[in-house]
Coordinates of C-alpha atoms and ligand atoms in Angstrom, one line a residue:
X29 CA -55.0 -60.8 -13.6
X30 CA -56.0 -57.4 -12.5
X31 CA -58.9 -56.1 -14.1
X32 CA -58.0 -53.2 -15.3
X33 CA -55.6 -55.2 -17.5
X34 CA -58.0 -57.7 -18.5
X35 CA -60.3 -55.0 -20.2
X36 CA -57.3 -53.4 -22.2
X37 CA -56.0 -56.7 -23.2
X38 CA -59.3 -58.8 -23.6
X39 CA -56.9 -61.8 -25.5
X40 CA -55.9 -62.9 -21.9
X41 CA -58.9 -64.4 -20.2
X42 CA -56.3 -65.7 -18.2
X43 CA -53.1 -64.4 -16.9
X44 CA -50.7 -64.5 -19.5
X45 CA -47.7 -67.0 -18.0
X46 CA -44.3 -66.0 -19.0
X47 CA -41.2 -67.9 -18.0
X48 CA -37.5 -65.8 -18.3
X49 CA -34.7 -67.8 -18.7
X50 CA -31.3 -66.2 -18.5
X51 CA -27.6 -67.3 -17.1
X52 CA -27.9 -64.2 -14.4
X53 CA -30.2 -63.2 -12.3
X54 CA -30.4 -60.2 -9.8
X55 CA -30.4 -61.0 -6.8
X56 CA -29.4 -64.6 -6.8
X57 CA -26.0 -64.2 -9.0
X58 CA -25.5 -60.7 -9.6
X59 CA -23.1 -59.9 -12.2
X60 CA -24.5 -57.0 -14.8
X61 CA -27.4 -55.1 -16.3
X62 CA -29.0 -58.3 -17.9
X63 CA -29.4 -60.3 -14.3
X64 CA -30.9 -56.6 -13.2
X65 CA -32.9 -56.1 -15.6
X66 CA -34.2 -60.0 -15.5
X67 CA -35.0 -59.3 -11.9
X68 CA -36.8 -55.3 -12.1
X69 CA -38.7 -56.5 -15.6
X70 CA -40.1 -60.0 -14.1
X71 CA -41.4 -57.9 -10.9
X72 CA -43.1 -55.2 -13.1
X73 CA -44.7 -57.6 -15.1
X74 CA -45.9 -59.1 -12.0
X75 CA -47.3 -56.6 -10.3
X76 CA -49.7 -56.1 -13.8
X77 CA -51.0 -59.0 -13.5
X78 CA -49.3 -61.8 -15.4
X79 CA -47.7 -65.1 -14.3
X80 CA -44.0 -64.5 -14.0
X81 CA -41.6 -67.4 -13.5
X82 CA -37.9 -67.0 -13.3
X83 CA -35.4 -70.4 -14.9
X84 CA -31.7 -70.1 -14.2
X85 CA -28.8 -72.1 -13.4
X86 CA -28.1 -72.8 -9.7
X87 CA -24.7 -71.9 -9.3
X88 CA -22.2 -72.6 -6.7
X89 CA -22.1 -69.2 -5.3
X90 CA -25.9 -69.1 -4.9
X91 CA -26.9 -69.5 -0.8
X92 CA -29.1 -72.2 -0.5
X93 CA -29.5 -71.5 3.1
X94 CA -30.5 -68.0 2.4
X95 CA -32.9 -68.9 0.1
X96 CA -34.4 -72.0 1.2
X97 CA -34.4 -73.7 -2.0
X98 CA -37.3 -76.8 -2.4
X99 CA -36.7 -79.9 -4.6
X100 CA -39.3 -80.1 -7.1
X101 CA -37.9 -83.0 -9.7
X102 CA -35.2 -85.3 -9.3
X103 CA -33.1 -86.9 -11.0
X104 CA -33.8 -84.9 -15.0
X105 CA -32.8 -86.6 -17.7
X106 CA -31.6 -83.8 -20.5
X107 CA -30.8 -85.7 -23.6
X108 CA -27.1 -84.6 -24.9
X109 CA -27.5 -85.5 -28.5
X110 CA -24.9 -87.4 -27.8
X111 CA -24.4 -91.5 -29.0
X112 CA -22.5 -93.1 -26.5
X113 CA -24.8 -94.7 -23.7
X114 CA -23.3 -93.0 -21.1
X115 CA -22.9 -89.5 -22.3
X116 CA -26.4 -89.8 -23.7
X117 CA -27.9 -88.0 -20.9
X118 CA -26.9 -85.2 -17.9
X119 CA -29.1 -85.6 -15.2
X120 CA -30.4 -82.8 -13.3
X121 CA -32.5 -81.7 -10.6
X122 CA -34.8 -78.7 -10.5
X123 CA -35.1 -77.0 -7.5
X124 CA -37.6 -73.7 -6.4
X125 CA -37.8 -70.4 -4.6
X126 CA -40.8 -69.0 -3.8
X127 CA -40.1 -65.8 -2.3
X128 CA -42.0 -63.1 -0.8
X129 CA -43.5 -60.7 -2.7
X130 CA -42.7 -58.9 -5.2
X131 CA -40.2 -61.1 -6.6
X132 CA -41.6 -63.6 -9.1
X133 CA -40.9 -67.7 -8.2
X134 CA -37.3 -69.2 -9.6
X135 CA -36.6 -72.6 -10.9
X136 CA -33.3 -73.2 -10.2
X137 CA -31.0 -76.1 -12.5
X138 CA -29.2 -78.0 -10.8
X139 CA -26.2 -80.1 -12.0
X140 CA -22.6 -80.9 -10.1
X141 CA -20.4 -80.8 -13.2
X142 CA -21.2 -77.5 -14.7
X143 CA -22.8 -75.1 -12.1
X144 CA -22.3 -76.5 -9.1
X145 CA -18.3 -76.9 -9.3
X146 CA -17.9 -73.9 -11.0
X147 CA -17.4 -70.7 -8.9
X148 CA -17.6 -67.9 -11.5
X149 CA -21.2 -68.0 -13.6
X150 CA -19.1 -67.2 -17.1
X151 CA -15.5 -67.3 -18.7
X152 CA -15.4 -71.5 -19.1
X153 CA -14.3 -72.8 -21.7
X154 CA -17.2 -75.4 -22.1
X155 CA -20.0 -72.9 -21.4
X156 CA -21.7 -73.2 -24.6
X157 CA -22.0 -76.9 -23.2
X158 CA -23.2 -75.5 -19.8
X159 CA -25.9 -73.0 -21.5
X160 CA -26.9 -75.6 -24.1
X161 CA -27.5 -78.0 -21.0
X162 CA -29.9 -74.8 -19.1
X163 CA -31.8 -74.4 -22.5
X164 CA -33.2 -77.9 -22.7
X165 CA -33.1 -78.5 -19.2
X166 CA -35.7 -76.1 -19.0
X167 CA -37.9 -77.7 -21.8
X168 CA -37.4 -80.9 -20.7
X169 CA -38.6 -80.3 -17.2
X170 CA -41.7 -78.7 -19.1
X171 CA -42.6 -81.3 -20.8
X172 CA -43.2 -83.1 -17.1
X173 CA -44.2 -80.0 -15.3
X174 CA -48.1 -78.9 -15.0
X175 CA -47.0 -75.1 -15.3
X176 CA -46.4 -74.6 -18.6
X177 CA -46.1 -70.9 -20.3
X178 CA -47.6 -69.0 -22.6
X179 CA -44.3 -67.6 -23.4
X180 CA -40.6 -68.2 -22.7
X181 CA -38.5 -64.9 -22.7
X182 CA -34.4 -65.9 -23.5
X183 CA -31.9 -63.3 -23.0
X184 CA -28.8 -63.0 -24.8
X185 CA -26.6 -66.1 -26.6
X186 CA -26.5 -68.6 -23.5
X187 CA -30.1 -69.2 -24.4
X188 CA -30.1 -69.7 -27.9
X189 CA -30.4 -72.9 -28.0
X190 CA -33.7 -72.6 -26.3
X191 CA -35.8 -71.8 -29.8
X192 CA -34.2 -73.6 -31.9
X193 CA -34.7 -76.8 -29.9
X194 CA -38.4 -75.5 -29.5
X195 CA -38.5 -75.4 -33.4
X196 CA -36.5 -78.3 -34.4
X197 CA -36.4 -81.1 -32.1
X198 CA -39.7 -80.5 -29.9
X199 CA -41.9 -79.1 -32.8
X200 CA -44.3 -82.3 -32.9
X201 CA -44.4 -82.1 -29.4
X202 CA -48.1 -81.7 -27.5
X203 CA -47.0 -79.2 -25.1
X204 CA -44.3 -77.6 -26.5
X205 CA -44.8 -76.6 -29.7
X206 CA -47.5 -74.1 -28.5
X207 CA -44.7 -72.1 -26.6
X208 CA -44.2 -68.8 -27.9
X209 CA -40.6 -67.5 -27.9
X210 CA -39.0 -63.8 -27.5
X211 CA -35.1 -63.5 -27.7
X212 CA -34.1 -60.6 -26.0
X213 CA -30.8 -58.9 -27.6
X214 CA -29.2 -56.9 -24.1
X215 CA -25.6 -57.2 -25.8
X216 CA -25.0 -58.2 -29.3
X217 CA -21.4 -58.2 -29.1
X218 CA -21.2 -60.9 -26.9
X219 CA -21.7 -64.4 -28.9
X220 CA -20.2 -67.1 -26.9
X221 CA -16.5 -68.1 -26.2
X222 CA -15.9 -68.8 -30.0
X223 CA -15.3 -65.3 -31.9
X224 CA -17.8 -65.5 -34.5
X225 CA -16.7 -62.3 -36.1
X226 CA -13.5 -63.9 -37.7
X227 CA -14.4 -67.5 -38.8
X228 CA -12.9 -69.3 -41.9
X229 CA -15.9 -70.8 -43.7
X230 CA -15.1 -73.9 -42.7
X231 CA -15.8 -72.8 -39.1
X232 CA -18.9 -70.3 -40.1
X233 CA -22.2 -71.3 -38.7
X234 CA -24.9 -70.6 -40.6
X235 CA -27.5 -71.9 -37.9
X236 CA -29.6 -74.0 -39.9
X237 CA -28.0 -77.2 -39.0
X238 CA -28.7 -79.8 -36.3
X239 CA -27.6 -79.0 -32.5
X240 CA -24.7 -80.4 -32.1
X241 CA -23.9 -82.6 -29.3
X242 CA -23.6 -81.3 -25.9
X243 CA -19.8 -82.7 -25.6
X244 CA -18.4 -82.4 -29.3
X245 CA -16.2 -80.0 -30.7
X246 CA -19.1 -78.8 -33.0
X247 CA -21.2 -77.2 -30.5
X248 CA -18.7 -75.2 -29.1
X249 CA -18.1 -73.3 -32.6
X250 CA -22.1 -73.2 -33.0
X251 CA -23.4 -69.4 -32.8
X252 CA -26.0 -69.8 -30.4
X253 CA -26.8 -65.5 -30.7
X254 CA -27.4 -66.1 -34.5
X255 CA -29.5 -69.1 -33.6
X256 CA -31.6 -67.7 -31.2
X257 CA -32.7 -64.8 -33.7
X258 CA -33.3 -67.2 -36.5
X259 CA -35.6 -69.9 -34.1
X260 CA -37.7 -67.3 -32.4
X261 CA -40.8 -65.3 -33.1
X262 CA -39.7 -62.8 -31.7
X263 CA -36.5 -60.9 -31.2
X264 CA -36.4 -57.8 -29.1
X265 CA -33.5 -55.7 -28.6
X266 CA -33.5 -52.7 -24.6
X267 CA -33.3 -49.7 -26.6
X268 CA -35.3 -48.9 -29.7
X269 CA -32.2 -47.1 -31.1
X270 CA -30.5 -49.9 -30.9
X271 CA -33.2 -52.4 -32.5
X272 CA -32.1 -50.0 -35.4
X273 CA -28.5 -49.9 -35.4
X274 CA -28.1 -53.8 -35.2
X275 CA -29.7 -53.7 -38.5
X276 CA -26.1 -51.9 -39.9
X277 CA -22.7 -52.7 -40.5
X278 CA -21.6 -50.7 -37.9
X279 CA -23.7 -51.9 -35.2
X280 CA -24.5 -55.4 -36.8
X281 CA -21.4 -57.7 -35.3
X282 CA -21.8 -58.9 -38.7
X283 CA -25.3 -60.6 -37.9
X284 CA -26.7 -57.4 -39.8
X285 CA -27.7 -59.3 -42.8
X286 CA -29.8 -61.9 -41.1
X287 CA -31.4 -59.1 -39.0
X288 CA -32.2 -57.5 -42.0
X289 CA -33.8 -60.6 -43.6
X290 CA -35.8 -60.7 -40.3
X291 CA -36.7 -57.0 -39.7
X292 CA -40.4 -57.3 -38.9
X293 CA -39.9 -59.4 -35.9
X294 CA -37.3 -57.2 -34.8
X295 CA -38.5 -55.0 -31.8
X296 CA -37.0 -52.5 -29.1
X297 CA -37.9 -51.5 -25.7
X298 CA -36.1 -49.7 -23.1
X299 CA -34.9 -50.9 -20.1
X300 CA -36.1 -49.6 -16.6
X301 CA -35.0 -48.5 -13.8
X302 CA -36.8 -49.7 -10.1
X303 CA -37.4 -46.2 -9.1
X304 CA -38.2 -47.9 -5.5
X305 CA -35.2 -48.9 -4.8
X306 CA -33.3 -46.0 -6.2
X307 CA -34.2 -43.0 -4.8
X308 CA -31.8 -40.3 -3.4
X309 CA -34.6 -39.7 -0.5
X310 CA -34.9 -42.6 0.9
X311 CA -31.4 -45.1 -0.3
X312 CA -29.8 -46.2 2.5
X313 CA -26.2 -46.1 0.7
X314 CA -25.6 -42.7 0.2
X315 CA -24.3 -40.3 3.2
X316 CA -26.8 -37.6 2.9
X317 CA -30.7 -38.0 1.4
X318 CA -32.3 -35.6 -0.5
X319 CA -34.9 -34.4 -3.8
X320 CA -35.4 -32.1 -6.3
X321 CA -36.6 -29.6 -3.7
X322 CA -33.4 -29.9 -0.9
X323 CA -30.8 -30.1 -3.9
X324 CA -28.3 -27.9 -1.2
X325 CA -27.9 -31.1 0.4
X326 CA -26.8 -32.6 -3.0
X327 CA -23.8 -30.3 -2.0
X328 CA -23.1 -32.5 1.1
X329 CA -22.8 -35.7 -1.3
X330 CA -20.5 -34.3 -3.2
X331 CA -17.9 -33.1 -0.3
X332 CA -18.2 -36.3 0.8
X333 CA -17.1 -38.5 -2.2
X334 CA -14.1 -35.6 -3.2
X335 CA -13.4 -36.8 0.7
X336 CA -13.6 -41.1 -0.5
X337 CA -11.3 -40.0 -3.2
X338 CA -8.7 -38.4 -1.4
X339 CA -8.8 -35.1 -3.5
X340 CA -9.9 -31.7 -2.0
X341 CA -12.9 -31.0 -0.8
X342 CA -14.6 -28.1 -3.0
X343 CA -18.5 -26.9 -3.8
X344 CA -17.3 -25.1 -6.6
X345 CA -15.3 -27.9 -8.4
X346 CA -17.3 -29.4 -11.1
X347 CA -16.8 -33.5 -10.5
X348 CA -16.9 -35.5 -13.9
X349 CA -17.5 -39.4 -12.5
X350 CA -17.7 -42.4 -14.8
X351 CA -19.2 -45.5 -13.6
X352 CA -19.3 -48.6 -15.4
X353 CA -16.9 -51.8 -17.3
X354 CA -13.5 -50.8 -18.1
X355 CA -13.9 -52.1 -22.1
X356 CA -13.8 -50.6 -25.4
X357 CA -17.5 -50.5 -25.3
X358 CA -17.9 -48.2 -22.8
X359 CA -15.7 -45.6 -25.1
X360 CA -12.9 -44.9 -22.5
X361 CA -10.6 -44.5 -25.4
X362 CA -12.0 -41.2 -26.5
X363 CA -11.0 -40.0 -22.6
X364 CA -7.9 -41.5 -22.7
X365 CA -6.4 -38.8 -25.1
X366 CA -8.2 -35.4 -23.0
X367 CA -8.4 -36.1 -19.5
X368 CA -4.6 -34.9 -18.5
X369 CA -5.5 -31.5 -20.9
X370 CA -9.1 -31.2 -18.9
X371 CA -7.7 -31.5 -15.4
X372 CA -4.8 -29.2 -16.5
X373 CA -6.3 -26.5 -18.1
X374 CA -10.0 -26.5 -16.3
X375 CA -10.4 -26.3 -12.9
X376 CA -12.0 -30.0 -12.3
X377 CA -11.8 -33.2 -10.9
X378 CA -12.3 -36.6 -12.2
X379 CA -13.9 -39.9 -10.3
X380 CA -14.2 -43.5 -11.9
X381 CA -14.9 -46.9 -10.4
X382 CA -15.1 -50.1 -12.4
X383 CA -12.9 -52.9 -12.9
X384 CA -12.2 -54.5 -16.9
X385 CA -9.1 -54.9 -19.2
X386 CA -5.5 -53.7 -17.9
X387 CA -4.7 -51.0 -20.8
X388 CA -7.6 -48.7 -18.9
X389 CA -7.0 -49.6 -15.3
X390 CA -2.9 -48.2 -15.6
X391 CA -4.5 -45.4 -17.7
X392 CA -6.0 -44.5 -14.5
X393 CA -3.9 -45.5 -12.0
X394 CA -1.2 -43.5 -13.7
X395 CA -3.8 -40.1 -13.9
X396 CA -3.9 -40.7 -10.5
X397 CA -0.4 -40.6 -9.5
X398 CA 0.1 -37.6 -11.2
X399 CA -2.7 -35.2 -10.2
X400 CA -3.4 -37.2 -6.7
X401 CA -6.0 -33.9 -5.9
X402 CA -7.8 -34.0 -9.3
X403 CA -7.8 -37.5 -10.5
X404 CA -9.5 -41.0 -8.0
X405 CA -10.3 -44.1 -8.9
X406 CA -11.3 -46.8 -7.3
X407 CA -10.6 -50.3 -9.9
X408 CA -13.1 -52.7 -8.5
X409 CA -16.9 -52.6 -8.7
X410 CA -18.6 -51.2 -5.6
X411 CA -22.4 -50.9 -5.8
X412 CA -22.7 -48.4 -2.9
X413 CA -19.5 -46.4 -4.0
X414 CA -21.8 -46.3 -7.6
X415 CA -24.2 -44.8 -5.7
X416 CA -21.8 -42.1 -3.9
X417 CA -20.1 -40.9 -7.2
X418 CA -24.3 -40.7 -9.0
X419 CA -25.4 -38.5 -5.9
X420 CA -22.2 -36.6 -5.5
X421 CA -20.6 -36.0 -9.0
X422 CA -21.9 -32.8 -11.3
X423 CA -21.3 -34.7 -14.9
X424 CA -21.6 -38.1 -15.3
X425 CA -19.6 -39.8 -18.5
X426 CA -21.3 -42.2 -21.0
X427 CA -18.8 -42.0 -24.4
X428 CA -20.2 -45.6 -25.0
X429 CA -18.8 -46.7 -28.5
X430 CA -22.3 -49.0 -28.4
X431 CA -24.5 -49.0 -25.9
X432 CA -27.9 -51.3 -26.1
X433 CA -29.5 -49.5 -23.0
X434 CA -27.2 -48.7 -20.4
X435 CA -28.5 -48.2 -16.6
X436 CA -25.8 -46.2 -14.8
X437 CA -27.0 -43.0 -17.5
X438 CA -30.8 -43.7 -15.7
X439 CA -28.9 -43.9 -12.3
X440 CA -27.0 -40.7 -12.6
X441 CA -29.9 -38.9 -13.7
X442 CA -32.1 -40.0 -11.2
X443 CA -29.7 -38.8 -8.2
X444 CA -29.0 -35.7 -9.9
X445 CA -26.1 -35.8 -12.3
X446 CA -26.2 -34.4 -15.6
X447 CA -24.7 -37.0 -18.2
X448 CA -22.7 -36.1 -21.3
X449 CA -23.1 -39.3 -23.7
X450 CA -22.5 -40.7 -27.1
X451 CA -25.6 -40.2 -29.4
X452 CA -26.2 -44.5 -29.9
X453 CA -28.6 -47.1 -28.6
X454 CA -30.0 -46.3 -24.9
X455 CA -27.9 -43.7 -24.7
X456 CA -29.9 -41.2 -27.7
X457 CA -33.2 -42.8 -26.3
X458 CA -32.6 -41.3 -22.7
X459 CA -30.9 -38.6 -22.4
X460 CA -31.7 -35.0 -24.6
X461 CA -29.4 -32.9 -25.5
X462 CA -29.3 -29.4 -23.8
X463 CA -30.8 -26.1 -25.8
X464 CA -29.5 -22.9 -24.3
X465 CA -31.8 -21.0 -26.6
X466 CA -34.5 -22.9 -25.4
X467 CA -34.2 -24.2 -22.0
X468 CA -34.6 -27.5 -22.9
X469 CA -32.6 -31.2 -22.7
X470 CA -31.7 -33.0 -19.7
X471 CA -28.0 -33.6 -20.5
X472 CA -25.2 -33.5 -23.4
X473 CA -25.1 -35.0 -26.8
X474 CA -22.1 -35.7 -29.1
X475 CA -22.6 -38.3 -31.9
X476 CA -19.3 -38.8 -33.5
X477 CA -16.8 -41.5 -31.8
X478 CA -14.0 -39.4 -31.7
X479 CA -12.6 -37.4 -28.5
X480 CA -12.8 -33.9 -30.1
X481 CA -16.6 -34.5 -30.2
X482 CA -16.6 -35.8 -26.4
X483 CA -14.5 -32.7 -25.7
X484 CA -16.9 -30.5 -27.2
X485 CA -19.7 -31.8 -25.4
X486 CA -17.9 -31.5 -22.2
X487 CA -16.6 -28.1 -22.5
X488 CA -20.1 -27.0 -23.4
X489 CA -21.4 -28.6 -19.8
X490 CA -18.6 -26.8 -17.8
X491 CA -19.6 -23.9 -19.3
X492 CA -23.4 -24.3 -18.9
X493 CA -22.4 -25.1 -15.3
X494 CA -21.2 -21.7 -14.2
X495 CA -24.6 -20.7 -14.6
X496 CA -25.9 -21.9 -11.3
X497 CA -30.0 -21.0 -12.3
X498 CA -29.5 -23.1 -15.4
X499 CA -27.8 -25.9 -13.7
X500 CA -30.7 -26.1 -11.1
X501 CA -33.2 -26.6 -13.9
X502 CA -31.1 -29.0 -15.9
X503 CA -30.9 -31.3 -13.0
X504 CA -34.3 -30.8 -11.8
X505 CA -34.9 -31.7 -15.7
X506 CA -32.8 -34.9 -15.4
X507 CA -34.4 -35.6 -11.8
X508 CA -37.7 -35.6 -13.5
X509 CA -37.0 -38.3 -16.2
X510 CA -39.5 -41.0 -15.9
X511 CA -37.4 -44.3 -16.5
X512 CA -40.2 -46.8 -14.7
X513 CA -40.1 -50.3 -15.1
X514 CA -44.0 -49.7 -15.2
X515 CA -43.6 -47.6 -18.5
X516 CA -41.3 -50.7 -20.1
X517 CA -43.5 -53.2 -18.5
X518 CA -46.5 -52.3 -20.8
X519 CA -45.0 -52.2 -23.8
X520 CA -43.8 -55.8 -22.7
X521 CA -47.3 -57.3 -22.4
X522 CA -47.8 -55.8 -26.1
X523 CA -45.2 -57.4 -27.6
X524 CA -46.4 -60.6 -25.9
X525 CA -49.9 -60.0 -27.2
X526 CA -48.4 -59.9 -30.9
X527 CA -46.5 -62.7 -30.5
X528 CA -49.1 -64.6 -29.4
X529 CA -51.6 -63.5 -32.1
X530 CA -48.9 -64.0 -34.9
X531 CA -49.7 -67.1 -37.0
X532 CA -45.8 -68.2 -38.1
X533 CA -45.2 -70.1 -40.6
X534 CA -43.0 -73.0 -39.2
Ligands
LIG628 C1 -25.8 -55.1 -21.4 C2 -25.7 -53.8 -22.3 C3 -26.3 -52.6 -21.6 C4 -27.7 -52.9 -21.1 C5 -27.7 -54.2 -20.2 C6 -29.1 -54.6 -19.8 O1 -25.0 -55.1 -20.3 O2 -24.3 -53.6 -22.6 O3 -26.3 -51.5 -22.4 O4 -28.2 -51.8 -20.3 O5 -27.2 -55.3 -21.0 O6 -30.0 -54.8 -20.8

């Protein structure tokens, strides 16, 4: 531990060990913000100082070759809970990565049946089996490992098994029961394969009861999101907005009343963003480089991606881009109704990548065919084409109906682009909206979910953008933002040092 740490956290003599265990993890399956965020947080936290280990599934689409995985324990035996002797146990291997730094060491889970055979990391039909199987695989190979953590930081329902095993099954037991758990929230909407939302009450889980087995019927209908709020210490949502909304009816996917119950352990911190690796001077994957001081060359960006999109090249044009899932979250049915009158009557262009459900992608596909020089899309996820339309576009879109954090708003602001956004979760904590009396804001606030409010907001940025001196400062505004992991990272290592001081009653 460094010691500038160790004298503002005296508590840690030692480094503080942490273990994250998720279903996704940046680099090594990359699939969405939680694997990202998994991968940026872990790194921050190393750099300050702590112990940072990494547990995940080893899927089959992760390169062994490329990562030069070692076998650390053979042959795992994870109890199933189930009766039968042969189905009483899965056996498992657990293999490691050490790789250079910064990136924190991984313990990789290895079983044939339900990682290795399967190609895709979700959408099974058994993976509450599969995630119940990496939440006591990873305290089983505790119990026989000599690294053992202070703290073990879940993410989202697939580990919600993890605490409540912790404070059920293994509570007597010498090692464990000292663990310390945080369940981080990234997306309460997701809870498993089984909707959750719409039970009968025969189906309704109320989480207090045993784990079922790994292979019954049961399990599958358990709510593992529920559980893991109930069975941790602490539960900790990436915005702080959002550790408040979840706490409503609106917000709440009807877990509000248990929230409620268990408020005070109830925390939020925003997500990061790894300012080293994004940075519009120096990324690789944009066509032209640039800061707040050569923000001409911005100008260059932007030619290029009305170029990538086929629609005609124009300084003057404001570009509106949207980045991001095609799902109701992300509030494209607020655009839906207003972007044939905004490309019509204004003098704009729209840009969107993303893939998701088919209702938006013939939305847009359609847009395009009709105004092939205003309207591109792209329906697939491209990380570098991300980057083109956050270093090239003038407004970037964020209507989210929810949004917990959200990244691409931290992207877009970082290379430039001034988002309009929904007043909710990560979205009200990051972005402010603009003053013209004062001068102030770094983007464009609506807070009702309806797409008068949305237009509103975006008439007011076209307007604000014909005034090319107030522009410059807005972006140099947004530019400015200070999103660091760094910033997260410490309020991290003081929610650790409260859950370790808490005395819990078990
Ligand atoms: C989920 C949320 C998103 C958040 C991300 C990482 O994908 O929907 O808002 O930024 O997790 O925490």
């Amino acid at each position: 531990m460094t010691d500038s740490i160790a004298k503002k956290f005296p508590l840690f003599k030692k480094p503080l060990k942490v273990l994250f265990v998720a279903a996704e993890v940046h680099p090594y399956a990359t699939i969405g913000g939680l694997g990202m965020v998994i991968f940026s947080l872990s790194r921050a936290l190393k750099k300050m100082g702590l112990d940072v280990r990494i547990f995940m599934p080893k899927y089959a689409l992760i390169d062994e070759k490329k990562y030069q995985l070692e076998m650390i324990l053979e042959g795992l035996k994870v109890p199933t809970g189930g009766e039968a002797e042969e189905k009483k146990f899965l056996i498992c291997n657990v293999k490691r990565y050490l790789p250079p730094n910064p990136d924190v060491p991984v313990y990789f889970l290895e079983n044939m049946e339900y990682y290795e055979k399967r190609s895709n990391v979700y959408g099974y039909s058994d993976d509450p089996t599969r995630f119940t199987l990496l939440s006591r695989g990873v305290l089983e190979f505790l119990r026989q490992s000599n690294w053992v953590p202070d703290i073990i930081n879940c993410a989202d329902w697939h580990t919600g098994a993890l605490p409540n095993y912790l404070k059920t099954v293994y509570n007597k037991d010498p090692v464990l029961s000292k663990i310390k758990t945080v369940f981080s929230i990234h997306n309460l909407s997701h809870q498993g394969v089984f909707d959750h939302r719409f039970v009968s009450e025969l189906d309704f889980d109320d989480g207090k009861s045993q784990i079922a087995p790994f292979f019954s019927e049961k399990l599958l209908k358990q709510n593992f999101m529920r559980r893991g709020i109930i069975y941790s210490d602490i539960v900790n949502t990436v915005s702080e907005t959002y550790s408040s909304e979840i706490l409503t009816k609106e917000y709440g996917e009807k877990l509000e009343d248990l929230l409620k119950e268990v408020r005070t352990k109830v925390f939020g911190i925003l997500n990061g963003l790894d300012y080293r690796e994004l940075n519009p001077a120096t990324d690789k994957s944009i066509p032209f480089n640039f800061d707040i001081s050569s923000l001409q060359k911005r100008i260059e960006n932007k030619i290029h991606l009305q170029k990538e999109f086929n629609l005609e090249p124009s300084p003057d044009t404001p570009v509106l881009g949207m980045v991001g899932r095609l799902s109701g979250q992300k509030g494209i049915d607020l655009l839906m109704p207003i972007l044939e009158t905004l490309v019509s009557e204004f003098n704009i262009q729209f840009v969107t990548i993303g893939a998701g459900e088919a209702k938006y992608r013939s939305f847009f596909e359609e847009m395009n065919k009709k105004f092939p020089k205003k309207v591109g899309c792209h329906l697939m996820f491209d990380l570098a084409l991300a980057r083109h339309i956050f270093a090239g576009c003038d407004l970037f879109l964020m209507p989210s109906k929810f949004e917990p954090c959200g990244i691409t708003q931290m992207e877009a602001m970082r290379y430039g682009a001034i988002p309009i956004v929904r007043k909710t979760g990560g979205l009200a904590d990051t972005v402010e909206d603009f003053d013209p009396k004062k001068n102030s804001g770094n983007g464009f606030v609506f807070e009702n979910f309806n797409s008068y409010a949305f237009f509103g907001a975006i008439i007011r940025a076209l307007e604000t953008y014909k005034h090319k001196k107030i522009w410059h400062g807005l972006t140099k505004r947004a530019m400015r933002a200070d999103f660091s992991w760094e910033v997260s990272a410490k309020k991290y290592l003081k929610l650790y040092k409260k859950v370790i001081s808490f005395h819990f009653k078990k």
